[in-house]
CSV table of C-alpha atoms in Angstrom, one decimal:
chain,number,residue,atom,x,y,z
A,1,ASP,CA,-143.0,-102.1,55.8
A,2,ASP,CA,-140.0,-101.5,58.1
A,3,PHE,CA,-139.4,-97.8,57.0
A,4,PHE,CA,-142.9,-96.3,56.6
A,5,GLY,CA,-145.0,-98.9,58.5
A,6,LYS,CA,-146.8,-99.9,55.4
A,7,GLU,CA,-146.2,-100.7,51.7
A,8,ALA,CA,-144.7,-97.7,49.7
A,9,PHE,CA,-143.9,-97.5,46.0
A,10,LEU,CA,-142.0,-95.3,43.6
A,11,THR,CA,-144.4,-93.0,41.8
A,12,VAL,CA,-145.5,-93.1,38.2
A,13,SER,CA,-146.7,-89.5,38.4
A,14,GLY,CA,-147.0,-86.5,40.7
A,15,GLN,CA,-150.5,-85.8,39.5
A,16,LEU,CA,-152.6,-86.8,42.4
A,17,ASN,CA,-150.5,-84.6,44.7
A,18,GLY,CA,-150.7,-81.8,42.1
A,19,GLU,CA,-154.5,-81.9,42.3
A,20,PHE,CA,-154.2,-81.0,46.0
A,21,TYR,CA,-152.1,-77.9,45.2
A,22,ALA,CA,-154.4,-76.9,42.3
A,23,CYS,CA,-157.5,-77.0,44.5
A,24,ALA,CA,-155.7,-74.7,47.0
A,25,LEU,CA,-153.5,-72.5,44.8
A,26,SER,CA,-155.2,-72.5,41.3
A,27,SER,CA,-152.9,-73.5,38.5
A,28,ILE,CA,-149.6,-75.2,39.4
A,29,TYR,CA,-147.0,-77.6,38.0
A,30,THR,CA,-144.6,-80.2,39.3
A,31,PHE,CA,-141.3,-81.4,37.8
A,32,GLY,CA,-139.7,-84.5,39.1
A,33,PRO,CA,-138.6,-88.1,38.5
A,34,THR,CA,-141.2,-90.7,37.7
A,35,PHE,CA,-140.8,-94.5,37.4
A,36,ARG,CA,-142.3,-97.2,35.1
A,37,ALA,CA,-142.0,-100.9,35.7
A,38,GLU,CA,-142.6,-101.9,32.1
A,39,ALA,CA,-140.2,-104.4,30.5
A,40,SER,CA,-139.8,-102.1,27.5
A,41,HIS,CA,-136.6,-102.1,25.4
A,42,THR,CA,-137.4,-99.5,22.8
A,43,THR,CA,-135.6,-96.3,21.8
A,44,ARG,CA,-138.4,-94.3,23.5
A,45,HIS,CA,-138.7,-95.9,26.9
A,46,LEU,CA,-136.9,-95.5,30.2
A,47,ALA,CA,-137.6,-97.0,33.7
A,48,GLU,CA,-136.9,-93.6,35.3
A,49,PHE,CA,-137.5,-90.3,33.6
A,50,TRP,CA,-138.6,-86.7,34.4
A,51,MET,CA,-142.0,-85.3,33.9
A,52,ILE,CA,-143.5,-81.8,33.7
A,53,GLU,CA,-147.0,-82.0,35.0
A,54,PRO,CA,-149.3,-78.9,35.1
A,55,GLU,CA,-152.6,-79.0,36.9
A,56,ILE,CA,-155.0,-76.3,35.9
A,57,ALA,CA,-157.9,-75.2,38.2
A,58,PHE,CA,-161.3,-74.5,36.6
A,59,ALA,CA,-160.1,-76.0,33.3
A,60,THR,CA,-161.9,-78.3,30.8
A,61,LEU,CA,-160.5,-80.9,28.4
A,62,GLN,CA,-160.6,-78.2,25.6
A,63,GLN,CA,-158.5,-75.8,27.7
A,64,ASP,CA,-156.2,-78.7,28.7
A,65,MET,CA,-155.5,-79.5,25.0
A,66,ASP,CA,-155.0,-75.8,24.3
A,67,LEU,CA,-152.4,-75.4,27.0
A,68,ALA,CA,-150.5,-78.6,26.0
A,69,GLU,CA,-150.3,-77.4,22.4
A,70,ALA,CA,-149.2,-73.9,23.5
A,71,TYR,CA,-146.6,-75.3,25.9
A,72,LEU,CA,-145.0,-77.5,23.3
A,73,LYS,CA,-144.9,-74.7,20.8
A,74,TYR,CA,-143.3,-72.4,23.4
A,75,CYS,CA,-140.6,-75.0,24.2
A,76,PHE,CA,-139.7,-75.5,20.5
A,77,GLY,CA,-140.0,-71.8,19.8
A,78,HIS,CA,-137.5,-71.1,22.6
A,79,VAL,CA,-134.9,-73.5,21.4
A,80,LEU,CA,-135.3,-72.1,17.8
A,81,GLU,CA,-134.7,-68.6,19.1
A,82,HIS,CA,-131.9,-69.3,21.5
A,83,CYS,CA,-130.1,-72.4,20.2
A,84,GLU,CA,-130.2,-72.2,16.4
A,85,GLY,CA,-126.5,-73.0,16.0
A,86,ASP,CA,-126.8,-76.1,18.2
A,87,LEU,CA,-129.9,-77.2,16.3
A,88,ALA,CA,-128.0,-76.8,13.0
A,89,PHE,CA,-125.2,-79.0,14.3
A,90,LEU,CA,-127.6,-81.6,15.6
A,91,SER,CA,-129.4,-81.6,12.3
A,92,LYS,CA,-126.1,-82.2,10.4
A,93,MET,CA,-125.1,-85.0,12.8
A,94,TYR,CA,-128.4,-86.9,13.3
A,95,ASP,CA,-131.0,-86.1,10.6
A,96,LYS,CA,-131.8,-88.9,8.3
A,97,PRO,CA,-133.7,-88.8,4.9
A,98,GLU,CA,-136.6,-90.8,6.4
A,99,MET,CA,-137.2,-88.0,8.9
A,100,GLY,CA,-138.4,-85.6,6.3
A,101,PRO,CA,-137.4,-82.0,6.3
A,102,PRO,CA,-134.4,-80.9,8.4
A,103,LEU,CA,-134.7,-80.4,12.1
A,104,LEU,CA,-135.0,-76.6,12.1
A,105,GLU,CA,-137.7,-76.8,9.5
A,106,ARG,CA,-139.6,-79.5,11.4
A,107,LEU,CA,-139.5,-77.4,14.6
A,108,ARG,CA,-140.6,-74.2,12.8
A,109,THR,CA,-143.6,-76.1,11.2
A,110,ILE,CA,-144.7,-77.3,14.7
A,111,VAL,CA,-144.5,-73.8,16.1
A,112,GLN,CA,-146.4,-72.3,13.2
A,113,THR,CA,-149.1,-74.9,12.5
A,114,PRO,CA,-152.1,-75.8,14.6
A,115,PHE,CA,-152.1,-79.4,15.8
A,116,THR,CA,-154.7,-81.7,14.3
A,117,ARG,CA,-157.4,-82.9,16.8
A,118,VAL,CA,-159.3,-86.1,16.2
A,119,SER,CA,-161.5,-88.2,18.5
A,120,TYR,CA,-160.3,-91.7,19.5
A,121,THR,CA,-163.3,-93.2,17.7
A,122,ASP,CA,-162.4,-91.4,14.4
A,123,ALA,CA,-158.7,-92.3,14.8
A,124,VAL,CA,-159.6,-96.0,15.2
A,125,ALA,CA,-161.8,-95.8,12.1
A,126,ILE,CA,-158.9,-94.3,10.1
A,127,LEU,CA,-156.6,-97.0,11.3
A,128,GLN,CA,-159.1,-99.8,10.4
A,129,LYS,CA,-159.6,-98.3,7.0
A,130,ALA,CA,-155.8,-98.2,6.4
A,131,LYS,CA,-155.5,-101.8,7.5
A,132,ALA,CA,-158.3,-102.8,5.1
A,133,ALA,CA,-156.4,-101.0,2.3
A,134,GLY,CA,-153.3,-103.1,3.0
A,135,THR,CA,-151.3,-101.3,5.8
A,136,LYS,CA,-149.6,-103.9,8.0
A,137,PHE,CA,-150.0,-103.5,11.8
A,138,GLU,CA,-148.6,-105.8,14.4
A,139,TYR,CA,-151.6,-105.0,16.6
A,140,GLU,CA,-155.2,-104.9,15.4
A,141,PRO,CA,-156.7,-101.4,15.7
A,142,THR,CA,-159.8,-102.1,17.8
A,143,TRP,CA,-162.2,-99.7,19.5
A,144,GLY,CA,-161.8,-100.0,23.3
A,145,GLU,CA,-158.1,-100.9,23.2
A,146,GLU,CA,-155.2,-98.5,23.8
A,147,LEU,CA,-153.5,-97.2,20.6
A,148,GLN,CA,-150.1,-98.8,20.1
A,149,THR,CA,-147.0,-96.8,19.1
A,150,GLU,CA,-147.4,-98.1,15.6
A,151,HIS,CA,-150.9,-96.7,15.4
A,152,GLU,CA,-149.9,-93.4,16.9
A,153,ARG,CA,-147.0,-93.0,14.5
A,154,PHE,CA,-149.2,-93.9,11.5
A,155,LEU,CA,-151.6,-91.1,12.4
A,156,CYS,CA,-148.8,-88.6,12.8
A,157,GLU,CA,-146.5,-89.7,10.0
A,158,HIS,CA,-148.9,-90.8,7.3
A,159,THR,CA,-152.4,-89.5,7.9
A,160,TYR,CA,-151.7,-86.0,9.2
A,161,LYS,CA,-147.9,-85.6,8.8
A,162,GLY,CA,-147.5,-83.7,12.0
A,163,PRO,CA,-148.6,-83.6,15.7
A,164,VAL,CA,-152.0,-85.0,16.5
A,165,ILE,CA,-154.2,-84.7,19.6
A,166,VAL,CA,-156.4,-87.7,20.1
A,167,HIS,CA,-159.1,-87.1,22.6
A,168,ASP,CA,-162.1,-88.8,24.3
A,169,TYR,CA,-160.8,-92.3,24.9
A,170,PRO,CA,-162.8,-95.4,26.0
A,171,LYS,CA,-163.2,-95.4,29.8
A,172,GLY,CA,-162.0,-99.1,29.9
A,173,CYS,CA,-158.4,-98.2,28.9
A,174,LYS,CA,-157.9,-95.1,31.0
A,175,ALA,CA,-157.5,-94.3,34.6
A,176,PHE,CA,-160.3,-93.9,37.2
A,177,TYR,CA,-159.7,-90.2,37.8
A,178,MET,CA,-160.5,-89.1,34.2
A,179,ARG,CA,-163.8,-87.4,33.8
A,180,LEU,CA,-166.6,-89.6,32.5
A,181,ASN,CA,-168.3,-88.2,29.4
A,182,ASP,CA,-172.1,-88.0,29.0
A,183,ASP,CA,-172.1,-91.1,26.7
A,184,ASP,CA,-170.9,-93.2,29.7
A,185,LYS,CA,-168.5,-95.0,27.4
A,186,THR,CA,-165.6,-92.5,27.0
A,187,VAL,CA,-163.6,-90.2,29.3
A,188,ALA,CA,-162.3,-86.6,28.8
A,189,ALA,CA,-158.7,-87.8,28.1
A,190,MET,CA,-156.2,-86.7,25.5
A,191,ASP,CA,-152.8,-87.7,24.2
A,192,VAL,CA,-150.6,-85.4,22.1
A,193,LEU,CA,-148.8,-87.6,19.5
A,194,PHE,CA,-145.7,-86.7,17.6
A,195,PRO,CA,-143.9,-88.2,14.6
A,196,LYS,CA,-141.0,-90.4,15.5
A,197,VAL,CA,-141.8,-90.6,19.2
A,198,GLY,CA,-145.5,-91.4,19.5
A,199,GLU,CA,-147.0,-90.1,22.7
A,200,MET,CA,-145.5,-86.8,23.8
A,201,VAL,CA,-148.2,-85.7,26.3
A,202,GLY,CA,-150.9,-87.5,28.2
A,203,GLY,CA,-153.7,-85.7,30.0
A,204,SER,CA,-157.3,-85.3,31.0
A,205,GLN,CA,-160.0,-83.4,32.7
A,206,ARG,CA,-160.3,-84.8,36.2
A,207,GLU,CA,-163.4,-86.4,37.6
A,208,GLU,CA,-164.7,-83.8,40.2
A,209,ARG,CA,-168.0,-85.6,40.9
A,210,LEU,CA,-167.5,-87.8,44.0
A,211,ASP,CA,-170.3,-90.3,43.2
A,212,VAL,CA,-168.9,-90.9,39.7
A,213,LEU,CA,-165.3,-91.1,41.0
A,214,LEU,CA,-166.3,-93.7,43.6
A,215,ARG,CA,-168.2,-95.7,41.0
A,216,ARG,CA,-165.2,-95.7,38.7
A,217,MET,CA,-162.9,-96.8,41.5
A,218,GLU,CA,-165.2,-99.7,42.3
A,219,GLU,CA,-165.3,-100.7,38.6
A,220,GLN,CA,-161.5,-100.9,38.6
A,221,GLY,CA,-161.2,-102.7,42.0
A,222,LEU,CA,-159.4,-99.9,43.8
A,223,ASP,CA,-159.3,-99.6,47.6
A,224,GLN,CA,-161.0,-96.4,48.6
A,225,GLU,CA,-159.2,-96.3,51.9
A,226,ALA,CA,-155.9,-96.0,50.2
A,227,TYR,CA,-157.2,-92.9,48.4
A,228,LYS,CA,-158.9,-91.3,51.4
A,229,ALA,CA,-157.0,-88.0,51.3
A,230,TYR,CA,-157.5,-87.7,47.5
A,231,LEU,CA,-161.2,-88.4,47.9
A,232,ASP,CA,-161.4,-85.7,50.6
A,233,THR,CA,-160.6,-83.1,47.9
A,234,ARG,CA,-164.0,-84.0,46.4
A,235,ARG,CA,-165.8,-84.4,49.7
A,236,CYS,CA,-164.7,-81.1,51.0
A,237,GLY,CA,-165.3,-79.0,47.9
A,238,THR,CA,-163.6,-79.0,44.5
A,239,GLN,CA,-163.9,-77.5,41.0
A,240,LYS,CA,-163.4,-78.6,37.5
A,241,HIS,CA,-159.8,-79.0,36.8
A,242,ALA,CA,-157.5,-80.7,34.3
A,243,GLY,CA,-153.9,-81.4,33.7
A,244,PHE,CA,-151.3,-83.3,31.7
A,245,GLY,CA,-147.8,-84.8,31.8
A,246,VAL,CA,-144.9,-84.2,29.4
A,247,GLY,CA,-142.0,-86.6,29.4
A,248,PHE,CA,-139.1,-84.3,29.5
A,249,GLU,CA,-136.7,-86.7,27.7
A,250,ARG,CA,-139.1,-87.3,24.8
A,251,LEU,CA,-139.3,-83.5,24.5
A,252,VAL,CA,-135.5,-83.3,24.3
A,253,LEU,CA,-135.4,-86.3,22.0
A,254,TYR,CA,-137.6,-84.6,19.4
A,255,ALA,CA,-135.9,-81.2,19.8
A,256,THR,CA,-132.4,-82.7,19.2
A,257,SER,CA,-133.2,-85.2,16.4
A,258,MET,CA,-131.5,-88.0,18.3
A,259,ASP,CA,-132.5,-91.6,17.9
A,260,ASN,CA,-132.4,-93.1,21.4
A,261,ILE,CA,-134.0,-91.6,24.5
A,262,ARG,CA,-131.1,-93.1,26.5
A,263,ASP,CA,-128.8,-90.6,24.9
A,264,VAL,CA,-130.8,-87.5,26.2
A,265,ILE,CA,-130.7,-88.3,30.0
A,266,PRO,CA,-127.4,-88.2,31.9
A,267,PHE,CA,-127.9,-91.5,33.8
A,268,PRO,CA,-130.3,-93.7,31.8
A,269,ARG,CA,-132.0,-96.6,33.6
A,270,TRP,CA,-134.2,-99.1,31.8
A,271,HIS,CA,-135.5,-102.6,32.3
A,272,GLY,CA,-132.5,-104.8,33.1
A,273,SER,CA,-130.0,-101.9,33.5
A,274,ALA,CA,-129.3,-99.6,36.4
A,275,ALA,CA,-125.5,-99.1,35.9
A,276,PHE,CA,-125.5,-95.6,37.4
């Protein structure tokens, strides 16, 4: 209150600002630090990390998924082309038998193989069938709930044995800005899931219809005045657009075969620890 004259917070994403740029400049991306106030103590979570966030003017969910897949393949293809010696060293140091093929082979397979795409509804049905067949899950796979990491990894590591894009999630477990589908139950959202790490990318087509956006905000109890400038991008003319976020450290984690995300960022900060 003293500094800005009102409450201000660390951001969980640059996306809303990115939408302003995309409406003016077509396709853009941001790259910066983001913050999460989750009390997570896993090998995949940080309180502060860096995010690559493209925002694509005139794009649909399908094109959003296409770009996310192409982007990840480009990144892994680049390190295969330019860092093969480093990857061989990392494979020797950190690969474990339960990881499957060696690091270089895993990355080449990702670059060369189309990602599986499955709807959230079908993914939940697969998980429920697996549970009925005896697979142990800590969390019950239930339609309408977010997929847990154990569910995401099961889909990647057991069902499809590779990256999976899950799309069209229930509206109740996704953000207000994701475009409502015609069924009025799901939104045009997608997550790219990877073996070992779970979610690598999260994205969606954005809700460009002002009346629907206002209704979704009301359903979630959000203050419209706080989002006045964002809503003006719809009031004053907009277009279909979509985007996604890639956690940079998870990208590095997978590309290096390391176990803990705290080892792939220079100054790791997590719940209960801000030593740097």
